[in-house]
CSV table of N, CA and C in Angstrom, one decimal:
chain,number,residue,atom,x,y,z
U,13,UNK,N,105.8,155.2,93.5
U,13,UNK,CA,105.2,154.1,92.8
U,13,UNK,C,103.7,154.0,93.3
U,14,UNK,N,102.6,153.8,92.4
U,14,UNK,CA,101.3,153.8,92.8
U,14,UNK,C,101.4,152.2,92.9
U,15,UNK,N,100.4,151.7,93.5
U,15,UNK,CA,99.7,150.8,93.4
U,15,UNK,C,98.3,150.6,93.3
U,16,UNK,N,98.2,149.5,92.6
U,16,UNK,CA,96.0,149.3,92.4
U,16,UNK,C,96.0,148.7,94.2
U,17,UNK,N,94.3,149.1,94.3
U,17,UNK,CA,94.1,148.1,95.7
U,17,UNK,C,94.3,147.1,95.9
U,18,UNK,N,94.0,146.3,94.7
U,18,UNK,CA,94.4,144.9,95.5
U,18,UNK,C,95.8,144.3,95.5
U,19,UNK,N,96.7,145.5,95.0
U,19,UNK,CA,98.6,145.1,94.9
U,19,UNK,C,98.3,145.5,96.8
U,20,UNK,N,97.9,146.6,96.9
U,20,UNK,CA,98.0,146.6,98.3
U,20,UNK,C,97.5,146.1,99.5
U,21,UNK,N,96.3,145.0,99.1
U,21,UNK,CA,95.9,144.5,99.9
U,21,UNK,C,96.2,143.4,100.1
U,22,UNK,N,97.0,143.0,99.3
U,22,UNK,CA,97.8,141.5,98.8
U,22,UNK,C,99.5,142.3,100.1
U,23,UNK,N,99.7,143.5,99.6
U,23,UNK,CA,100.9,143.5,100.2
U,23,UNK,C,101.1,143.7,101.5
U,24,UNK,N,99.9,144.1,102.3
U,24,UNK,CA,99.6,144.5,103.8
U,24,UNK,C,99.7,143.4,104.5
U,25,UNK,N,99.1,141.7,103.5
U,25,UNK,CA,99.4,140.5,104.6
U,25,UNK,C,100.9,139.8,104.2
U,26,UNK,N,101.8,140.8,103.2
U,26,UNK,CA,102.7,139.7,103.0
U,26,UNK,C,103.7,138.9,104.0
U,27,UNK,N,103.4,140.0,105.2
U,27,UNK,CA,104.6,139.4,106.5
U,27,UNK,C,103.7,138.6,107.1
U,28,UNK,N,102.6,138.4,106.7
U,28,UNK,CA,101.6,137.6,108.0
U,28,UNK,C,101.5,135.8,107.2
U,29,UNK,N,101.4,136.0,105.9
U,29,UNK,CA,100.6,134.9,105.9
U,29,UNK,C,101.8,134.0,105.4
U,30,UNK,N,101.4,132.3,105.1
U,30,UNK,CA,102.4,131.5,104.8
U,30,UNK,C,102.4,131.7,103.5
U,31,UNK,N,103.5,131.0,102.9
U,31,UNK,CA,104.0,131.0,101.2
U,31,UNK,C,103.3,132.0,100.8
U,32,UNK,N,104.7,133.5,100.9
U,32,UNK,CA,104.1,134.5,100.3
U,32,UNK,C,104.0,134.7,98.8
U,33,UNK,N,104.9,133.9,98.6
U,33,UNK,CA,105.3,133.7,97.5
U,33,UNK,C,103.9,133.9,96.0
U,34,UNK,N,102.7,133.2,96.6
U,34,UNK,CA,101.5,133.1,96.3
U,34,UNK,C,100.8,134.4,95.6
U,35,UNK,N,101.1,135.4,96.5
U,35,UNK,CA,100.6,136.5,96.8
U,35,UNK,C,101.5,137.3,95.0
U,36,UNK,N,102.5,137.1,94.9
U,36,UNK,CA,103.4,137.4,93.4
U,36,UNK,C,102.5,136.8,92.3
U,37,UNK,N,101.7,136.0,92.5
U,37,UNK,CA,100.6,135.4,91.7
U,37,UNK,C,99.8,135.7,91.4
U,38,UNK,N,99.2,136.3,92.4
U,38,UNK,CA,97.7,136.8,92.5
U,38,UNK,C,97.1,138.2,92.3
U,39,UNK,N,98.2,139.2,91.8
U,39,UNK,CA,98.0,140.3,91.4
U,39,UNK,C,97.0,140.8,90.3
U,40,UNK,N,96.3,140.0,89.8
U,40,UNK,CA,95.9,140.5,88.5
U,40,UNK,C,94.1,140.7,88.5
U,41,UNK,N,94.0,140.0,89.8
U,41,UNK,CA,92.6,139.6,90.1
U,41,UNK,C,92.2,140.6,91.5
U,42,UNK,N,91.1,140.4,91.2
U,42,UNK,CA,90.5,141.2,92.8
U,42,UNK,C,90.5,140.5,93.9
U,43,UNK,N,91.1,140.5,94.8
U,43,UNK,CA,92.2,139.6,95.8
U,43,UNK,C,91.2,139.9,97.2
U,44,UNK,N,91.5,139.5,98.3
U,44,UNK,CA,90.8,139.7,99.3
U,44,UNK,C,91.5,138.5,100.8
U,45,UNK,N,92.0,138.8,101.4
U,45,UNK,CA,93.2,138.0,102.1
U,45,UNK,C,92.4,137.8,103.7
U,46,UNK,N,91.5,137.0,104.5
U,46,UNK,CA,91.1,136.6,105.2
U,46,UNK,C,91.4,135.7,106.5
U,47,UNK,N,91.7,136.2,107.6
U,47,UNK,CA,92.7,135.4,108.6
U,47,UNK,C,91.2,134.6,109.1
U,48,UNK,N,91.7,133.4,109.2
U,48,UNK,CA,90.5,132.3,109.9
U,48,UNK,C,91.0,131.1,110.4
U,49,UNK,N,90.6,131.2,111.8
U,49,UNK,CA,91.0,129.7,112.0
U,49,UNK,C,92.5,129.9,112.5
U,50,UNK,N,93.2,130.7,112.4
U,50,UNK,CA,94.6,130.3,112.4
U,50,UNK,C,95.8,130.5,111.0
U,51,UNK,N,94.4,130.7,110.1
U,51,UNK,CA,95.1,130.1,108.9
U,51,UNK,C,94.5,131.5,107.7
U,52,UNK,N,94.7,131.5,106.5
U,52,UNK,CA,94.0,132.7,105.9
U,52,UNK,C,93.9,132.3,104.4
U,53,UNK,N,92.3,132.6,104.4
U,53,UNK,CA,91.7,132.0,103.0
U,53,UNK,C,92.0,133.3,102.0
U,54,UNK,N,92.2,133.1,101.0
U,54,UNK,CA,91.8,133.9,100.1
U,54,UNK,C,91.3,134.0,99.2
U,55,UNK,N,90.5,135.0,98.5
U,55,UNK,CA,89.2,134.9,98.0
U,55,UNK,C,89.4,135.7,96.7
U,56,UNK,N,89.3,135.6,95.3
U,56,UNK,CA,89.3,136.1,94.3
U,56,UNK,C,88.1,136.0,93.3
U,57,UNK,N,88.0,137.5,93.3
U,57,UNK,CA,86.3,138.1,92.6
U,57,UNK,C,85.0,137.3,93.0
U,58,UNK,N,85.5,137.8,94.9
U,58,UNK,CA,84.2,137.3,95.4
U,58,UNK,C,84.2,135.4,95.9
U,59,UNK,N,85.2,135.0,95.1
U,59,UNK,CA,85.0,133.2,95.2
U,59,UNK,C,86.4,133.2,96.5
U,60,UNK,N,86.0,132.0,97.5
U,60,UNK,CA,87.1,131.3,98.2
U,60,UNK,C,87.7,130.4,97.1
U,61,UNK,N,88.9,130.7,97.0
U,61,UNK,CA,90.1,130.3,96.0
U,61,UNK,C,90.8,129.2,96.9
U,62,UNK,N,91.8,129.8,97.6
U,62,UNK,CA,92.9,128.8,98.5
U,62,UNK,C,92.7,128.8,99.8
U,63,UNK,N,92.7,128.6,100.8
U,63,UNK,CA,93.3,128.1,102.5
U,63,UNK,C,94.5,128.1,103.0
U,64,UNK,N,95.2,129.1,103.2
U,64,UNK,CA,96.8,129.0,103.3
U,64,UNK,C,96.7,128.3,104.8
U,65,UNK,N,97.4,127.2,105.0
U,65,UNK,CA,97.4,126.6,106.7
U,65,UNK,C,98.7,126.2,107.1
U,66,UNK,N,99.7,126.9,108.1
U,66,UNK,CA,100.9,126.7,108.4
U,66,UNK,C,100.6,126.5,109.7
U,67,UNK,N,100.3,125.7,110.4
U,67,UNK,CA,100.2,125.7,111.8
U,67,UNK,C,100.9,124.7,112.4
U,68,UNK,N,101.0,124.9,113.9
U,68,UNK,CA,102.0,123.8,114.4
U,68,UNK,C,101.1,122.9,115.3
U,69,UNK,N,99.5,123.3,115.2
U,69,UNK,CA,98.6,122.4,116.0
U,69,UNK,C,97.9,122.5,114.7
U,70,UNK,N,97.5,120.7,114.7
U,70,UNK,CA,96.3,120.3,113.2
U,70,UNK,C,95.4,121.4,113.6
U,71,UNK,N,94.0,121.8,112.9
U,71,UNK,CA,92.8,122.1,113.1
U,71,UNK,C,91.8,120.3,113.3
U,72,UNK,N,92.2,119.6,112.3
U,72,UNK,CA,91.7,118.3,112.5
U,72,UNK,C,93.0,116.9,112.4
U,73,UNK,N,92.8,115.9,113.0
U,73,UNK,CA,93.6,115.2,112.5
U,73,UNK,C,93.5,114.6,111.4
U,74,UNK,N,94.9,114.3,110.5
U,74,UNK,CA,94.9,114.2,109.0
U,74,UNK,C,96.0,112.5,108.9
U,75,UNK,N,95.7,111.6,108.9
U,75,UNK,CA,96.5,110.1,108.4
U,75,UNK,C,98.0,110.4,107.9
U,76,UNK,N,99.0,110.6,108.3
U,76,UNK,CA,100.3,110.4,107.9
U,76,UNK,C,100.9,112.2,107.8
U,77,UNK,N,100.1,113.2,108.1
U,77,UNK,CA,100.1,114.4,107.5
U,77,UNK,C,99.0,115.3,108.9
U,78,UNK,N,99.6,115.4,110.7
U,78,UNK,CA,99.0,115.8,111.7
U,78,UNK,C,99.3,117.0,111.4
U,79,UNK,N,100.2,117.9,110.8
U,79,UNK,CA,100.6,119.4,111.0
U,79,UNK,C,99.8,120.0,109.9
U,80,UNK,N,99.1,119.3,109.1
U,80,UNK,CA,98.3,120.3,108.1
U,80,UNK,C,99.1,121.5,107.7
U,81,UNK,N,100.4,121.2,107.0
U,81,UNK,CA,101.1,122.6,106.4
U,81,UNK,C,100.6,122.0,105.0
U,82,UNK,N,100.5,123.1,104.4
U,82,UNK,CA,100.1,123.6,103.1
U,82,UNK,C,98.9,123.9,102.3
U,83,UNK,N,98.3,123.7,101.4
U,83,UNK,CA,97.6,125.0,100.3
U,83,UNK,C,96.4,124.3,100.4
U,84,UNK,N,94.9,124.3,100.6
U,84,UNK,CA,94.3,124.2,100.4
U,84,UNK,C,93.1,124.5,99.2
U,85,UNK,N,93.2,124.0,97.8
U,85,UNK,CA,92.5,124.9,96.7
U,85,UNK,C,90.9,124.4,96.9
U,86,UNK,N,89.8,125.3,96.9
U,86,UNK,CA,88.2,125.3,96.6
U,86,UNK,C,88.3,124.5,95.5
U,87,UNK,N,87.0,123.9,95.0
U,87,UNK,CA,86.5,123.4,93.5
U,87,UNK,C,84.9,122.9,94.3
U,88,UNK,N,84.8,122.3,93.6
U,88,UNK,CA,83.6,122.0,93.3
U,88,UNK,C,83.7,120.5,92.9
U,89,UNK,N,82.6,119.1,93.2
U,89,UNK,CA,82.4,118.1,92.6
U,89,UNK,C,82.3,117.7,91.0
U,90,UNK,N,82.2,118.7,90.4
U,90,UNK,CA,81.6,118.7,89.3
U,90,UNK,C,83.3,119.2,88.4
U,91,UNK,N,83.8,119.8,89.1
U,91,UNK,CA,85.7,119.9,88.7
U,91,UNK,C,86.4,118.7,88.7
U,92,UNK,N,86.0,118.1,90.0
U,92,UNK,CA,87.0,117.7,90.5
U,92,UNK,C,88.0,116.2,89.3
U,93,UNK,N,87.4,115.5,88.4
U,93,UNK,CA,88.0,114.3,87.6
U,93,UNK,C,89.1,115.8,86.8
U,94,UNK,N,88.4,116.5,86.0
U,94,UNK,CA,89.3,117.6,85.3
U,94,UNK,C,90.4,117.6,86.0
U,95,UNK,N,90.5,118.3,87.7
U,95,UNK,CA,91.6,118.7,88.0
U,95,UNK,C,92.6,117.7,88.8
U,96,UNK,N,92.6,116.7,88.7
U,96,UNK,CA,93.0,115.6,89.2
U,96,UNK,C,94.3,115.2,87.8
U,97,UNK,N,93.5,115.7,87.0
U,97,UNK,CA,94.4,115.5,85.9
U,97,UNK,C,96.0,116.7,86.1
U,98,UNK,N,95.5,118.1,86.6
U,98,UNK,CA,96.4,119.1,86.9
U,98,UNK,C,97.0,118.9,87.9
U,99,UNK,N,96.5,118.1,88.9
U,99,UNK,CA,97.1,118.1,90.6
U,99,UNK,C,97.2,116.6,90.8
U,100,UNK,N,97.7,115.7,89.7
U,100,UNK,CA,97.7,113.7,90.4
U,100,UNK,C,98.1,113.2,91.4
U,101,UNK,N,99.0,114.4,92.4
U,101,UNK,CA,99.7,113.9,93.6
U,101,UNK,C,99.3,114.2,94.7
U,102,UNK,N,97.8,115.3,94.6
U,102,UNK,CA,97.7,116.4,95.7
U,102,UNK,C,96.0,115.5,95.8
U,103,UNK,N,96.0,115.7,97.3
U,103,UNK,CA,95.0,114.8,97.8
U,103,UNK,C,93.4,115.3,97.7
U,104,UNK,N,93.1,114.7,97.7
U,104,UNK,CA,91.3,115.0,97.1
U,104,UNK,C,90.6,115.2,98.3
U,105,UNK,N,89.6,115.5,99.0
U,105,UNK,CA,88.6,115.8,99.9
U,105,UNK,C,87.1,115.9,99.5
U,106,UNK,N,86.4,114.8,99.5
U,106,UNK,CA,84.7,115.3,99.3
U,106,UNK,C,83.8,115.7,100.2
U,107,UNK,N,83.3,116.4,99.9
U,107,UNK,CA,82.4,117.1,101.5
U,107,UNK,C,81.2,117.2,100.9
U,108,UNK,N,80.0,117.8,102.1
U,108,UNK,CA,78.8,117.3,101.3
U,108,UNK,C,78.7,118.5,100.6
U,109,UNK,N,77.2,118.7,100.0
U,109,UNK,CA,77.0,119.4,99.0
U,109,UNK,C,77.9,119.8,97.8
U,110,UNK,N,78.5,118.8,97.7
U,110,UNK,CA,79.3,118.8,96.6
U,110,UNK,C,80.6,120.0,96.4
U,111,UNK,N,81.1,119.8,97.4
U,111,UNK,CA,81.9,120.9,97.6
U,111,UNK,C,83.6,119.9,97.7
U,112,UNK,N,84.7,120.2,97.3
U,112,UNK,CA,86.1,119.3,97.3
U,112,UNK,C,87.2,120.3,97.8
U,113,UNK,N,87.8,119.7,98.3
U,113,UNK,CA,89.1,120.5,98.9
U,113,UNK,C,90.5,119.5,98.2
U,114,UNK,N,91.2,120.1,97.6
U,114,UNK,CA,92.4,119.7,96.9
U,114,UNK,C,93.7,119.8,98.0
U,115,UNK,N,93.8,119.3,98.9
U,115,UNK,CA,95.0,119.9,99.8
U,115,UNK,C,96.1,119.2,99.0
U,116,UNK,N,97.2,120.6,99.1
U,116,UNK,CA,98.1,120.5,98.4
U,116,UNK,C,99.6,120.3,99.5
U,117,UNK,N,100.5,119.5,100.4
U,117,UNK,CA,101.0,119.0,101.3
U,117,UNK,C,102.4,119.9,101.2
U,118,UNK,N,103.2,120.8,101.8
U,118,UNK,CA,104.0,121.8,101.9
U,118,UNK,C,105.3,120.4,101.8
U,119,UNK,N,105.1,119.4,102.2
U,119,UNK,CA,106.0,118.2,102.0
U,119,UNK,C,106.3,117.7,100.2
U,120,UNK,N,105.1,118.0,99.8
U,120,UNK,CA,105.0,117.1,98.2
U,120,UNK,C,106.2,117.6,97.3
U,121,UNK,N,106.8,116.6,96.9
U,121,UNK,CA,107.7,117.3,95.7
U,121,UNK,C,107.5,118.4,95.1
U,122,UNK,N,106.2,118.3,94.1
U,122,UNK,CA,105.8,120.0,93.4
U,122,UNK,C,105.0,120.7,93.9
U,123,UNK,N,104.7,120.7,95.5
U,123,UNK,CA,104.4,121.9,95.9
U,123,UNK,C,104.3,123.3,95.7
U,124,UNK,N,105.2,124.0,95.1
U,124,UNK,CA,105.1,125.1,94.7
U,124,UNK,C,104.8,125.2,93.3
U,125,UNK,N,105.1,124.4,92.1
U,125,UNK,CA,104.4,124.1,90.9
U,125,UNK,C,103.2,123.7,91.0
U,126,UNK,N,102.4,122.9,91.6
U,126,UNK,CA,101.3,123.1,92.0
U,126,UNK,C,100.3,124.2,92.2
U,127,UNK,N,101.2,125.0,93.5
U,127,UNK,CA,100.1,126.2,93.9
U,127,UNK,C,100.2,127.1,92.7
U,128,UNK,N,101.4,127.2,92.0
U,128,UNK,CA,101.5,128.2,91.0
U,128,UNK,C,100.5,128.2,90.1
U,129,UNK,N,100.2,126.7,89.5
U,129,UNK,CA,99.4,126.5,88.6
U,129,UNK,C,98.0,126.6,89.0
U,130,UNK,N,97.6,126.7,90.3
U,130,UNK,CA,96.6,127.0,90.7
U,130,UNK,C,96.1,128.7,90.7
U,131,UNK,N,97.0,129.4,91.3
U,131,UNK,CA,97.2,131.0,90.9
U,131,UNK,C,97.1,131.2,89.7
U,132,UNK,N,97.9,130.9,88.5
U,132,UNK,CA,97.4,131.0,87.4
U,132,UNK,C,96.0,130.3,86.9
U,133,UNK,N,95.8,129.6,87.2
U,133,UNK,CA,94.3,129.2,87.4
U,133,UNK,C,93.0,130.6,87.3
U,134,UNK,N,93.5,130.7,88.7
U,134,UNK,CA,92.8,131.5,89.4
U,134,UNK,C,92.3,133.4,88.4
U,135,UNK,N,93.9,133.5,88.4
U,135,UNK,CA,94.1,135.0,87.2
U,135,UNK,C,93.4,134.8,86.0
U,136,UNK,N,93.6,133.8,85.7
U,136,UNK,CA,92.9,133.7,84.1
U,136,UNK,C,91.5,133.5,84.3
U,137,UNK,N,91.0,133.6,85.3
U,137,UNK,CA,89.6,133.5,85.4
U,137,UNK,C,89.3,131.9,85.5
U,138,UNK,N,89.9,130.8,85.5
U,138,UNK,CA,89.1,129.2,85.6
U,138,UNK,C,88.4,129.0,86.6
U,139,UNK,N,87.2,128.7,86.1
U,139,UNK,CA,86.1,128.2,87.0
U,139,UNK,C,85.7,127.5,87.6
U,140,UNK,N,86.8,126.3,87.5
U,140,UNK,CA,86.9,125.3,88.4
U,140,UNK,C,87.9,125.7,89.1
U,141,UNK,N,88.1,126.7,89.9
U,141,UNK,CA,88.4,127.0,91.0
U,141,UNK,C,88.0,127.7,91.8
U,142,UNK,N,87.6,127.8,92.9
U,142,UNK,CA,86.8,128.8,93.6
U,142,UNK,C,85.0,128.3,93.9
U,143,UNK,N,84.8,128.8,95.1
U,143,UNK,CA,83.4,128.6,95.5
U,143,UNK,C,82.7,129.7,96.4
C-alpha cells in the first residue's frame, strides 16, 4: 500500500500525540505535526491550525480547568464572532495582535464533534482557521 507524504507524516506521530483520532481528519491537506512545549501543534499548508495539549502539569494556570487537556484551534480576531457561532461552548482567548485561541476542554460534552468540525474546517481549506 503506498502512501502520500503527508498520510505518512501524519502516521509517524500517531503513537506520540494525544486524540489521534484527529490525525483520520487531517489527511487531505498538507499536514506537518510539531512537538512543542510538551504538547504538538499542527500546522496545515503552512498555517498553525490546532495545539494538541494532554499534560499532567498546566503550561499556565487556567480557572476551573489546571490540567489544560484538550484542542487548542488558531483563528484570528477578525473570525472570531463567525466561529463562536460553530464552537458556543468552547472557550475564547484574545491575545494581542489580534490573534484568538479557541480552547476546546477534553471534559466538554462535544469535544470530539467539535475538533471534527474543526478538521473539516481545516481540509476544505476555511480561512478562519489557522495563522
Amino acid at each position: 500500500m503506498a502512501f502520500t507524504l503527508s498520510q505518512y507524516r501524519l502516521m509517524r506521530y500517531a503513537g506520540k500525540v494525544p486524540y489521534v483520532f484527529i490525525l483520520d481528519y487531517l489527511t487531505g491537506t498538507d499536514n506537518v505535526i510539531k512537538p512543542m512545549f510538551g504538547c504538538h501543534g499542527i500546522y496545515a499548508n503552512g498555517k498553525l491550525c490546532l495545539f494538541l495539549m494532554n499534560r499532567e502539569r498546566p503550561l499556565t494556570r487556567r480557572e476551573g480547568s489546571p490540567m489544560q487537556k484538550g484542542v487548542y484551534i488558531a483563528a484570528t480576531a477578525d473570525h472570531a464572532d463567525s466561529l463562536k457561532e460553530i464552537f458556543p461552548d468552547a472557550e475564547f482567548e484574545y491575545l494581542k495582535a489580534g490573534k484568538v485561541w479557541i480552547f476546546v476542554s477534553e471534559t466538554l460534552a462535544g469535544f470530539e464533534q467539535y475538533v471534527i468540525a474543526a478538521c473539516e474546517m481545516i481540509t476544505s481549506g476555511d480561512k478562519r482557521i489557522g495563522r
